[in-house]
Amino acid sequence: MAQRKSKKSKGKGSLSALIVAVLLAGAYYFFFQEEEAAPTRDGLIPVELVKTIDGDTIKIMYEGKETNIRYLLIDTPETNHPRLGKQPFGEEAKRRNQELMNSGKLEIELDIGQKYDKYGRLLAYIYIDGESVQEKLLSEGLARVAYVYPPNTRHLDEYEKVQNEAKKKGVGIWTLEDYATDRGFDSDTYPVKSESSSKPDMKKPSTQPIEQFANCTELRKVYPTGVKKGHPAYSERMDGDKDGVACEPR
């Protein structure tokens, strides 16, 4: 009789252990699967937007005070520069940036290098609902990769890939030949028509007797050996080596 009770007891114990094991396995699967399905990104700092300034600058509340943020590794055309004025696609970049800023949760990411630029602006990568704003502007042809100062280059490779795709598609700033350069945006060749329009005028203002060519290929059709400084067709932007001769044969 005692032996039977012992067997029953062992059977109940085994069943209980099995149930506990199944429950633990289910809990483990639930929690770890949830973690994999919704990963969190380290280093993203939630911030409050104060206002959008232009295509690559915003004002936020940071560490208890209003702070301007300059987007790392990209550059958008100007909207109200004291020297350059309003540039083609500057207003479009600002409007798109403003749309993104008002579309979700704003977070910033800092890099390991210089934290502020010479104007006192915080340098950061910008995210809306976890998606890169820099990549969005680059993909739509509203920004170029620029101001690359190591070691603040964490996302440089990704940005360059996105920019190359935009170039291939010929969108935004890439619809204007030689507009986006390593030195910035060429406002001389593509000045904005008026304050109310950001569509470019393809010709320079005729305030002086000069000849205009979009690039060296066009210039060489008229002047095969290039032109020297002082010539009506000479332009510094076409004098890459700064030797006083634009578009000389290579």
Coordinates of N, CA and C in Angstrom, one line a residue:
M1 N 0.8 -1.2 0.0 CA 0.0 0.0 0.0 C 0.9 1.3 0.0
A2 N 1.9 1.3 0.9 CA 2.8 2.4 1.0 C 3.5 2.6 -0.4
Q3 N 3.8 1.4 -1.0 CA 4.6 1.5 -2.3 C 3.7 2.2 -3.4
R4 N 2.4 1.9 -3.3 CA 1.5 2.5 -4.4 C 1.4 4.0 -4.2
K5 N 1.3 4.4 -2.9 CA 1.3 5.9 -2.7 C 2.5 6.6 -3.1
S6 N 3.7 5.9 -2.9 CA 4.9 6.5 -3.4 C 5.0 6.7 -4.9
K7 N 4.4 5.7 -5.6 CA 4.5 5.8 -7.1 C 3.6 6.9 -7.5
K8 N 2.4 7.0 -6.8 CA 1.4 8.1 -7.2 C 2.1 9.5 -7.0
S9 N 2.8 9.6 -5.8 CA 3.4 10.8 -5.5 C 4.5 11.2 -6.5
K10 N 5.3 10.2 -6.9 CA 6.3 10.5 -7.9 C 5.7 10.9 -9.3
G11 N 4.5 10.3 -9.6 CA 3.9 10.6 -10.9 C 3.4 12.1 -10.8
K12 N 2.8 12.5 -9.7 CA 2.3 13.9 -9.6 C 3.4 14.8 -9.6
G13 N 4.6 14.4 -9.0 CA 5.7 15.3 -9.0 C 6.3 15.5 -10.4
S14 N 6.3 14.5 -11.2 CA 6.8 14.6 -12.6 C 5.9 15.5 -13.4
L15 N 4.6 15.3 -13.2 CA 3.6 16.1 -14.0 C 3.8 17.6 -13.6
S16 N 3.9 17.9 -12.3 CA 4.1 19.3 -11.9 C 5.4 19.9 -12.5
A17 N 6.5 19.1 -12.5 CA 7.7 19.6 -13.0 C 7.6 19.9 -14.5
L18 N 6.8 19.0 -15.2 CA 6.6 19.2 -16.6 C 5.9 20.5 -16.9
I19 N 4.8 20.7 -16.1 CA 4.0 21.9 -16.3 C 4.8 23.2 -16.1
V20 N 5.6 23.2 -15.0 CA 6.5 24.3 -14.7 C 7.5 24.6 -15.8
A21 N 8.1 23.5 -16.4 CA 9.0 23.6 -17.5 C 8.4 24.3 -18.7
V22 N 7.1 23.8 -19.0 CA 6.4 24.4 -20.2 C 6.1 25.9 -20.0
L23 N 5.7 26.2 -18.7 CA 5.4 27.6 -18.5 C 6.7 28.5 -18.6
L24 N 7.8 28.0 -18.0 CA 9.0 28.8 -18.1 C 9.5 28.9 -19.5
A25 N 9.3 27.9 -20.3 CA 9.7 27.9 -21.7 C 8.9 29.0 -22.5
G26 N 7.6 29.0 -22.2 CA 6.7 29.9 -22.8 C 7.0 31.4 -22.4
A27 N 7.3 31.6 -21.2 CA 7.7 32.9 -20.7 C 9.0 33.4 -21.3
Y28 N 10.0 32.5 -21.4 CA 11.3 32.8 -22.1 C 11.1 33.2 -23.5
Y29 N 10.3 32.4 -24.2 CA 10.0 32.7 -25.6 C 9.3 34.1 -25.8
F30 N 8.3 34.3 -24.9 CA 7.5 35.6 -25.0 C 8.4 36.8 -24.8
F31 N 9.2 36.8 -23.8 CA 10.0 38.0 -23.4 C 11.1 38.2 -24.4
F32 N 11.8 37.1 -24.8 CA 12.9 37.3 -25.7 C 12.5 37.6 -27.1
Q33 N 11.4 37.0 -27.6 CA 10.9 37.3 -28.9 C 10.4 38.7 -29.0
E34 N 9.8 39.2 -27.9 CA 9.3 40.6 -27.9 C 10.5 41.5 -28.0
E35 N 11.6 41.2 -27.3 CA 12.8 42.0 -27.3 C 13.4 42.1 -28.7
E36 N 13.4 40.9 -29.4 CA 13.9 40.9 -30.8 C 13.0 41.6 -31.8
A37 N 11.7 41.6 -31.6 CA 10.8 42.2 -32.5 C 10.8 43.7 -32.4
A38 N 11.1 44.2 -31.2 CA 11.1 45.7 -31.0 C 12.4 46.1 -30.4
P39 N 13.5 46.1 -31.1 CA 14.8 46.5 -30.5 C 14.9 47.9 -30.2
T40 N 15.6 48.3 -29.2 CA 15.8 49.7 -28.9 C 17.2 50.1 -29.3
R41 N 17.4 51.4 -29.7 CA 18.7 51.9 -30.1 C 19.4 52.6 -29.0
D42 N 20.6 52.2 -28.6 CA 21.3 52.9 -27.6 C 21.8 54.2 -28.2
G43 N 21.9 55.2 -27.4 CA 22.5 56.5 -27.8 C 21.6 57.5 -28.4
L44 N 20.3 57.2 -28.5 CA 19.3 58.1 -29.1 C 18.7 58.9 -27.9
I45 N 18.8 60.2 -28.0 CA 18.3 61.1 -26.9 C 17.0 61.8 -27.4
P46 N 15.9 61.5 -26.7 CA 14.6 62.2 -27.0 C 14.7 63.7 -26.7
V47 N 14.3 64.5 -27.6 CA 14.4 66.0 -27.4 C 13.1 66.6 -27.9
E48 N 12.9 67.9 -27.4 CA 11.7 68.6 -27.8 C 12.0 69.7 -28.9
L49 N 11.3 69.7 -30.0 CA 11.5 70.6 -31.0 C 11.0 72.0 -30.6
V50 N 11.8 73.1 -30.9 CA 11.3 74.4 -30.7 C 10.9 75.0 -32.1
K51 N 11.7 74.9 -33.1 CA 11.3 75.3 -34.4 C 12.3 74.7 -35.5
T52 N 11.9 74.7 -36.7 CA 12.7 74.3 -37.8 C 13.3 75.6 -38.4
I53 N 14.6 75.7 -38.5 CA 15.3 76.9 -39.1 C 15.4 76.8 -40.6
D54 N 16.0 75.7 -41.1 CA 16.1 75.5 -42.5 C 16.3 74.0 -42.8
G55 N 16.8 73.6 -43.9 CA 16.9 72.2 -44.3 C 17.8 71.4 -43.4
D56 N 18.8 72.0 -42.8 CA 19.7 71.2 -42.0 C 20.0 71.7 -40.6
T57 N 19.1 72.6 -40.1 CA 19.2 73.2 -38.8 C 17.9 73.3 -38.1
I58 N 17.9 72.9 -36.8 CA 16.7 73.1 -36.1 C 17.0 73.6 -34.7
K59 N 16.0 74.1 -34.0 CA 16.2 74.5 -32.6 C 15.5 73.6 -31.7
I60 N 16.1 73.1 -30.6 CA 15.5 72.2 -29.7 C 15.7 72.6 -28.2
M61 N 15.0 71.9 -27.3 CA 15.3 72.1 -25.9 C 16.3 71.0 -25.6
Y62 N 17.5 71.4 -25.1 CA 18.6 70.4 -24.8 C 19.3 70.8 -23.5
E63 N 19.3 69.9 -22.5 CA 19.8 70.2 -21.2 C 19.3 71.4 -20.6
G64 N 18.0 71.6 -20.8 CA 17.3 72.7 -20.1 C 17.3 74.0 -20.8
K65 N 17.9 74.1 -22.0 CA 17.9 75.4 -22.7 C 17.7 75.2 -24.2
E66 N 17.3 76.3 -24.9 CA 17.1 76.3 -26.3 C 18.5 76.2 -27.0
T67 N 18.6 75.3 -27.9 CA 19.9 75.0 -28.6 C 19.7 74.8 -30.0
N68 N 20.5 75.4 -30.9 CA 20.5 75.1 -32.3 C 21.3 73.9 -32.6
I69 N 20.7 73.0 -33.5 CA 21.4 71.8 -33.9 C 21.7 71.9 -35.4
R70 N 22.9 71.6 -35.7 CA 23.4 71.5 -37.1 C 23.5 70.0 -37.5
Y71 N 22.8 69.5 -38.5 CA 22.8 68.1 -38.9 C 24.2 67.7 -39.3
L72 N 24.7 66.6 -38.8 CA 26.0 66.1 -39.1 C 26.1 65.5 -40.5
L73 N 27.1 65.8 -41.2 CA 27.5 65.1 -42.5 C 26.6 65.5 -43.7
I74 N 25.7 66.4 -43.6 CA 25.0 66.8 -44.8 C 24.9 68.3 -44.9
D75 N 24.5 68.8 -46.1 CA 24.4 70.2 -46.3 C 23.2 70.4 -47.2
T76 N 22.3 71.3 -46.9 CA 21.2 71.6 -47.8 C 21.3 73.1 -48.3
P77 N 20.7 73.4 -49.5 CA 20.8 74.8 -50.0 C 20.3 75.8 -49.0
E78 N 20.8 77.0 -49.1 CA 20.4 78.1 -48.2 C 19.1 78.7 -48.5
T79 N 18.4 79.2 -47.5 CA 17.2 79.9 -47.7 C 17.3 81.4 -47.4
N80 N 18.2 81.8 -46.7 CA 18.4 83.3 -46.4 C 19.8 83.6 -45.9
H81 N 20.8 83.2 -46.7 CA 22.2 83.4 -46.4 C 22.6 84.9 -46.6
P82 N 23.3 85.5 -45.7 CA 23.7 86.9 -45.9 C 24.5 87.2 -47.2
R83 N 25.3 86.2 -47.6 CA 26.1 86.4 -48.8 C 25.5 85.6 -50.0
L84 N 25.0 84.4 -49.8 CA 24.6 83.6 -50.9 C 23.1 83.8 -51.2
G85 N 22.4 84.4 -50.3 CA 20.9 84.6 -50.5 C 20.1 83.3 -50.4
K86 N 19.1 83.2 -51.3 CA 18.3 82.1 -51.4 C 18.7 81.2 -52.6
Q87 N 18.9 79.9 -52.3 CA 19.4 79.0 -53.4 C 18.4 78.0 -53.8
P88 N 18.5 77.5 -55.1 CA 17.5 76.5 -55.6 C 17.4 75.3 -54.6
F89 N 16.2 74.9 -54.4 CA 15.9 73.8 -53.5 C 16.1 74.1 -52.0
G90 N 16.4 75.3 -51.7 CA 16.6 75.6 -50.3 C 15.2 75.6 -49.6
E91 N 14.2 76.2 -50.2 CA 12.9 76.3 -49.6 C 12.3 74.9 -49.5
E92 N 12.5 74.1 -50.6 CA 12.0 72.7 -50.6 C 12.6 71.9 -49.5
A93 N 13.9 72.0 -49.3 CA 14.6 71.3 -48.2 C 14.0 71.7 -46.8
K94 N 13.8 73.0 -46.6 CA 13.3 73.5 -45.4 C 11.9 73.0 -45.1
R95 N 11.0 73.0 -46.1 CA 9.6 72.6 -46.0 C 9.6 71.1 -45.7
R96 N 10.5 70.3 -46.3 CA 10.5 68.9 -46.1 C 11.0 68.6 -44.7
N97 N 12.0 69.3 -44.3 CA 12.6 69.1 -42.9 C 11.5 69.4 -41.9
Q98 N 10.7 70.5 -42.1 CA 9.7 70.9 -41.2 C 8.6 69.8 -41.2
E99 N 8.2 69.2 -42.3 CA 7.3 68.1 -42.3 C 7.7 66.9 -41.5
L100 N 9.0 66.6 -41.7 CA 9.5 65.4 -40.9 C 9.5 65.7 -39.4
M101 N 9.9 67.0 -39.1 CA 10.0 67.3 -37.6 C 8.7 67.2 -36.9
N102 N 7.6 67.4 -37.7 CA 6.2 67.4 -37.1 C 5.5 66.1 -37.3
S103 N 6.3 65.1 -37.7 CA 5.6 63.8 -38.1 C 5.8 62.7 -37.1
G104 N 6.6 62.9 -36.0 CA 6.8 61.8 -35.1 C 7.7 62.2 -33.9
K105 N 8.2 61.2 -33.2 CA 9.1 61.4 -32.1 C 10.5 61.8 -32.5
L106 N 10.9 62.9 -32.0 CA 12.3 63.5 -32.4 C 13.3 63.0 -31.4
E107 N 14.4 62.4 -32.0 CA 15.6 62.0 -31.2 C 16.8 62.4 -31.9
I108 N 17.9 62.6 -31.1 CA 19.2 63.0 -31.7 C 20.3 62.0 -31.2
E109 N 21.3 61.9 -32.0 CA 22.4 61.0 -31.7 C 23.7 61.8 -31.8
L110 N 24.6 61.8 -30.9 CA 25.9 62.5 -30.9 C 27.0 61.5 -31.4
D111 N 28.0 62.0 -32.0 CA 29.2 61.2 -32.4 C 30.3 61.4 -31.4
I112 N 31.4 60.8 -31.6 CA 32.5 60.8 -30.6 C 33.5 62.0 -30.7
G113 N 33.3 62.8 -31.8 CA 34.2 63.9 -32.0 C 33.7 65.2 -31.4
Q114 N 34.0 66.3 -32.1 CA 33.6 67.6 -31.7 C 32.1 67.7 -31.5
K115 N 31.7 68.3 -30.4 CA 30.3 68.3 -30.1 C 29.6 69.6 -30.6
Y116 N 30.3 70.7 -30.7 CA 29.7 71.9 -31.2 C 30.6 72.5 -32.4
D117 N 29.9 73.2 -33.3 CA 30.7 73.8 -34.4 C 31.1 75.2 -34.0
K118 N 31.7 76.0 -34.9 CA 32.3 77.3 -34.5 C 31.2 78.3 -34.2
Y119 N 30.0 78.0 -34.6 CA 28.9 78.9 -34.3 C 28.1 78.5 -33.1
G120 N 28.6 77.5 -32.3 CA 28.0 77.1 -31.1 C 26.8 76.2 -31.3
R121 N 26.6 75.6 -32.5 CA 25.5 74.7 -32.8 C 25.9 73.3 -32.4
L122 N 25.0 72.6 -31.8 CA 25.2 71.2 -31.4 C 25.2 70.4 -32.7
L123 N 26.2 69.5 -32.9 CA 26.3 68.6 -34.0 C 25.7 67.3 -33.7
A124 N 24.7 66.8 -34.6 CA 24.0 65.6 -34.2 C 23.4 64.9 -35.5
Y125 N 23.1 63.6 -35.3 CA 22.3 62.9 -36.2 C 20.9 63.0 -35.8
I126 N 19.9 63.1 -36.7 CA 18.5 63.4 -36.3 C 17.6 62.2 -36.7
Y127 N 16.7 61.8 -35.9 CA 15.8 60.7 -36.1 C 14.4 61.1 -35.8
I128 N 13.5 60.6 -36.6 CA 12.0 60.7 -36.4 C 11.5 59.3 -36.3
D129 N 10.9 59.0 -35.2 CA 10.4 57.6 -35.0 C 11.5 56.6 -35.3
G130 N 12.7 56.9 -35.0 CA 13.8 55.9 -35.3 C 14.4 55.9 -36.7
E131 N 13.9 56.7 -37.6 CA 14.4 56.8 -38.9 C 15.2 58.0 -39.2
S132 N 16.3 57.9 -39.9 CA 17.3 58.9 -40.1 C 16.7 60.0 -41.0
V133 N 16.7 61.3 -40.5 CA 16.3 62.4 -41.3 C 17.3 62.7 -42.3
Q134 N 18.6 62.6 -42.0 CA 19.7 62.9 -42.9 C 19.5 62.0 -44.2
E135 N 19.2 60.7 -43.9 CA 19.1 59.8 -45.1 C 17.9 60.1 -45.9
K136 N 16.8 60.6 -45.3 CA 15.6 60.9 -46.0 C 15.9 62.1 -46.9
L137 N 16.5 63.2 -46.4 CA 16.8 64.4 -47.2 C 17.8 64.0 -48.4
L138 N 18.7 63.2 -48.1 CA 19.7 62.8 -49.1 C 19.0 62.0 -50.2
S139 N 18.1 61.1 -49.8 CA 17.4 60.2 -50.8 C 16.5 61.0 -51.7
E140 N 16.0 62.1 -51.2 CA 15.0 62.9 -52.0 C 15.7 64.0 -52.8
G141 N 17.1 64.0 -52.7 CA 17.8 65.0 -53.5 C 17.7 66.4 -52.9
L142 N 17.5 66.5 -51.6 CA 17.4 67.8 -51.0 C 18.7 68.2 -50.2
A143 N 19.7 67.3 -50.2 CA 20.9 67.5 -49.4 C 22.1 66.8 -50.1
R144 N 23.3 67.2 -49.8 CA 24.5 66.6 -50.3 C 25.3 66.2 -49.0
V145 N 26.1 65.1 -49.2 CA 27.1 64.8 -48.1 C 28.1 65.8 -48.1
A146 N 28.4 66.4 -46.9 CA 29.4 67.5 -46.7 C 29.8 67.6 -45.3
Y147 N 30.8 68.5 -45.1 CA 31.4 68.8 -43.8 C 31.8 67.5 -43.1
V148 N 32.7 66.8 -43.7 CA 33.1 65.5 -43.1 C 34.4 65.8 -42.3
Y149 N 34.2 65.7 -41.0 CA 35.4 66.0 -40.1 C 35.5 64.8 -39.2
P150 N 36.5 63.9 -39.4 CA 36.7 62.8 -38.5 C 37.0 63.3 -37.1
P151 N 36.6 62.6 -36.1 CA 36.0 61.2 -36.1 C 34.5 61.2 -36.2
N152 N 33.9 62.4 -36.5 CA 32.4 62.4 -36.6 C 31.9 61.9 -37.9
T153 N 32.2 60.6 -38.2 CA 31.9 59.9 -39.5 C 31.1 58.6 -39.3
R154 N 30.4 58.5 -38.2 CA 29.8 57.2 -37.9 C 28.9 56.7 -39.0
H155 N 28.1 57.5 -39.6 CA 27.1 57.1 -40.7 C 27.5 57.5 -42.1
L156 N 28.8 57.9 -42.3 CA 29.2 58.4 -43.6 C 29.0 57.4 -44.7
D157 N 29.4 56.2 -44.5 CA 29.2 55.2 -45.6 C 27.8 55.1 -46.0
E158 N 26.8 55.0 -45.1 CA 25.4 54.8 -45.4 C 24.9 56.1 -46.2
Y159 N 25.4 57.2 -45.7 CA 24.9 58.5 -46.3 C 25.4 58.6 -47.8
E160 N 26.6 58.2 -48.0 CA 27.2 58.3 -49.4 C 26.4 57.3 -50.3
K161 N 26.1 56.1 -49.8 CA 25.3 55.2 -50.6 C 23.9 55.8 -51.0
V162 N 23.3 56.4 -50.0 CA 22.0 57.0 -50.3 C 22.1 58.2 -51.3
Q163 N 23.2 59.0 -51.1 CA 23.4 60.1 -52.1 C 23.6 59.6 -53.5
N164 N 24.4 58.5 -53.6 CA 24.7 58.0 -54.9 C 23.4 57.5 -55.6
E165 N 22.5 56.9 -54.9 CA 21.2 56.5 -55.4 C 20.4 57.7 -55.9
A166 N 20.4 58.7 -55.1 CA 19.7 59.9 -55.5 C 20.3 60.5 -56.8
K167 N 21.6 60.5 -56.9 CA 22.3 61.0 -58.1 C 21.9 60.2 -59.4
K168 N 21.8 58.8 -59.2 CA 21.5 58.0 -60.3 C 20.0 58.3 -60.8
K169 N 19.2 58.5 -59.8 CA 17.8 58.8 -60.1 C 17.6 60.2 -60.7
G170 N 18.5 61.1 -60.4 CA 18.5 62.5 -60.9 C 17.3 63.3 -60.3
V171 N 17.3 63.3 -59.0 CA 16.2 64.0 -58.3 C 16.7 65.2 -57.5
G172 N 15.9 66.2 -57.3 CA 16.2 67.4 -56.5 C 17.4 68.1 -57.1
I173 N 18.4 68.3 -56.2 CA 19.6 69.1 -56.6 C 20.4 68.5 -57.7
W174 N 20.2 67.2 -57.9 CA 20.9 66.5 -59.0 C 20.3 66.6 -60.4
T175 N 19.2 67.4 -60.4 CA 18.6 67.7 -61.7 C 19.4 68.9 -62.4
L176 N 20.2 69.6 -61.6 CA 20.9 70.8 -62.1 C 22.4 70.4 -62.2
E177 N 22.9 70.4 -63.4 CA 24.3 70.0 -63.7 C 25.3 70.9 -63.0
D178 N 26.2 70.2 -62.3 CA 27.3 70.9 -61.6 C 26.8 71.9 -60.5
Y179 N 25.5 71.8 -60.1 CA 25.0 72.7 -59.0 C 25.6 72.3 -57.6
A180 N 25.5 71.0 -57.3 CA 26.1 70.6 -56.0 C 27.6 70.2 -56.3
T181 N 28.5 70.9 -55.6 CA 29.9 70.7 -55.8 C 30.5 70.4 -54.4
D182 N 31.8 70.1 -54.5 CA 32.5 69.8 -53.2 C 32.7 71.1 -52.4
R183 N 32.5 72.2 -53.0 CA 32.7 73.5 -52.3 C 31.3 74.1 -51.9
G184 N 30.2 73.4 -52.2 CA 28.9 73.9 -51.9 C 28.0 74.0 -53.1
F185 N 27.0 74.8 -53.1 CA 26.0 74.9 -54.2 C 26.3 76.1 -55.0
D186 N 26.4 76.0 -56.3 CA 26.8 77.0 -57.2 C 25.6 78.0 -57.5
S187 N 25.5 79.0 -56.7 CA 24.4 80.0 -56.9 C 24.6 80.9 -58.1
D188 N 25.9 81.0 -58.6 CA 26.2 81.9 -59.7 C 25.6 81.3 -61.0
T189 N 25.7 80.0 -61.2 CA 25.1 79.4 -62.4 C 23.6 79.3 -62.3
Y190 N 23.1 79.0 -61.1 CA 21.7 78.8 -60.9 C 21.1 79.7 -59.8
P191 N 21.0 81.0 -60.1 CA 20.4 81.9 -59.1 C 18.9 81.7 -59.1
V192 N 18.3 82.0 -58.0 CA 16.8 81.9 -57.8 C 16.2 83.1 -58.5
K193 N 15.1 82.8 -59.2 CA 14.4 83.9 -60.0 C 13.9 85.1 -59.1
S194 N 13.3 84.7 -58.0 CA 12.7 85.8 -57.2 C 12.5 85.3 -55.8
E195 N 12.1 86.2 -54.9 CA 11.9 85.8 -53.5 C 10.8 84.8 -53.4
S196 N 9.8 84.8 -54.3 CA 8.7 83.9 -54.2 C 8.8 82.6 -54.9
S197 N 10.0 82.4 -55.5 CA 10.2 81.2 -56.2 C 11.6 80.6 -56.0
S198 N 11.7 79.3 -55.8 CA 13.0 78.7 -55.6 C 13.4 77.9 -56.9
K199 N 12.7 78.2 -58.0 CA 13.1 77.5 -59.2 C 14.3 78.3 -59.8
P200 N 15.3 77.6 -60.3 CA 16.5 78.3 -60.7 C 16.4 79.0 -62.1
D201 N 17.0 80.1 -62.2 CA 17.2 80.7 -63.5 C 18.5 80.2 -64.1
M202 N 18.5 79.6 -65.3 CA 19.6 78.9 -65.8 C 20.7 79.9 -66.3
K203 N 20.4 81.2 -66.4 CA 21.4 82.1 -66.8 C 21.8 83.1 -65.7
K204 N 23.1 83.5 -65.8 CA 23.5 84.5 -64.8 C 23.0 85.9 -65.2
P205 N 22.8 86.8 -64.2 CA 22.3 88.1 -64.5 C 23.3 88.8 -65.4
S206 N 22.7 89.5 -66.4 CA 23.6 90.2 -67.4 C 24.0 91.6 -67.0
T207 N 24.7 91.7 -65.8 CA 25.1 93.0 -65.3 C 26.4 93.4 -65.8
Q208 N 27.2 92.5 -66.5 CA 28.5 92.8 -67.0 C 28.7 92.0 -68.3
P209 N 29.5 92.4 -69.2 CA 29.7 91.7 -70.5 C 30.5 90.4 -70.3
I210 N 29.8 89.4 -69.9 CA 30.5 88.1 -69.8 C 29.8 87.0 -70.6
E211 N 30.5 85.9 -70.9 CA 29.9 84.8 -71.6 C 29.7 83.7 -70.6
Q212 N 28.5 83.1 -70.7 CA 28.2 82.0 -69.7 C 28.2 80.7 -70.4
F213 N 28.8 79.7 -69.6 CA 28.8 78.3 -70.0 C 28.5 77.5 -68.8
A214 N 27.7 76.5 -69.0 CA 27.3 75.6 -67.9 C 28.4 74.8 -67.3
N215 N 29.4 74.4 -68.1 CA 30.5 73.6 -67.7 C 31.6 73.7 -68.7
C216 N 32.7 73.0 -68.4 CA 33.9 73.1 -69.3 C 33.6 72.4 -70.7
T217 N 32.7 71.4 -70.7 CA 32.4 70.7 -71.9 C 31.8 71.7 -72.9
E218 N 30.9 72.5 -72.4 CA 30.2 73.5 -73.3 C 31.2 74.6 -73.7
L219 N 32.1 75.1 -72.7 CA 33.0 76.1 -73.0 C 34.0 75.7 -74.1
R220 N 34.5 74.5 -74.0 CA 35.5 74.0 -74.9 C 35.0 73.9 -76.4
K221 N 33.6 73.8 -76.5 CA 33.1 73.8 -77.9 C 33.3 75.1 -78.6
V222 N 33.5 76.2 -77.8 CA 33.7 77.5 -78.4 C 35.2 77.8 -78.3
Y223 N 35.8 77.5 -77.1 CA 37.2 77.8 -76.9 C 38.0 76.5 -76.5
P224 N 38.4 75.7 -77.5 CA 39.0 74.4 -77.3 C 40.2 74.4 -76.4
T225 N 40.9 75.5 -76.3 CA 42.1 75.5 -75.4 C 41.9 76.1 -74.1
G226 N 40.6 76.4 -73.8 CA 40.3 77.1 -72.5 C 40.4 78.6 -72.6
V227 N 40.2 79.3 -71.5 CA 40.3 80.8 -71.5 C 41.1 81.2 -70.2
K228 N 41.8 82.3 -70.4 CA 42.6 82.8 -69.3 C 41.7 83.8 -68.5
K229 N 42.2 84.1 -67.3 CA 41.6 85.0 -66.4 C 41.5 86.4 -67.0
G230 N 40.4 87.0 -67.0 CA 40.2 88.3 -67.6 C 39.3 88.1 -68.9
H231 N 39.3 86.9 -69.4 CA 38.5 86.7 -70.6 C 37.0 86.7 -70.2
P232 N 36.1 87.2 -71.1 CA 34.7 87.2 -70.8 C 34.1 85.9 -70.4
A233 N 34.7 84.8 -70.8 CA 34.1 83.5 -70.5 C 34.8 82.8 -69.3
Y234 N 35.8 83.5 -68.7 CA 36.5 82.9 -67.6 C 35.6 82.9 -66.3
S235 N 35.7 81.7 -65.6 CA 35.0 81.6 -64.3 C 35.9 80.8 -63.4
E236 N 36.0 81.3 -62.2 CA 36.8 80.7 -61.2 C 36.4 79.2 -60.9
R237 N 35.1 79.0 -60.9 CA 34.6 77.7 -60.6 C 35.0 76.6 -61.7
M238 N 35.4 77.1 -62.9 CA 35.9 76.2 -63.9 C 37.5 76.1 -63.9
D239 N 38.1 76.9 -63.0 CA 39.5 76.9 -62.9 C 39.9 76.0 -61.7
G240 N 39.8 74.7 -61.8 CA 40.0 73.8 -60.7 C 41.4 73.9 -60.0
D241 N 42.4 74.1 -60.8 CA 43.8 74.2 -60.2 C 44.2 75.6 -59.9
K242 N 43.3 76.5 -60.1 CA 43.6 78.0 -59.8 C 44.9 78.5 -60.4
D243 N 45.1 78.1 -61.7 CA 46.3 78.6 -62.4 C 46.0 79.8 -63.3
G244 N 44.8 80.3 -63.2 CA 44.5 81.4 -64.1 C 44.0 81.0 -65.4
V245 N 43.8 79.7 -65.7 CA 43.2 79.3 -67.0 C 42.1 78.3 -66.7
A246 N 40.9 78.6 -67.2 CA 39.7 77.8 -67.0 C 39.6 76.8 -68.2
C247 N 39.3 75.6 -67.8 CA 38.9 74.5 -68.8 C 40.0 74.3 -69.8
E248 N 41.3 74.4 -69.3 CA 42.4 74.0 -70.2 C 42.4 72.5 -70.5
P249 N 42.9 72.1 -71.7 CA 42.9 70.7 -72.0 C 43.8 69.9 -71.0
R250 N 43.4 68.7 -70.8 CA 44.1 67.8 -69.8 C 45.0 66.8 -70.6

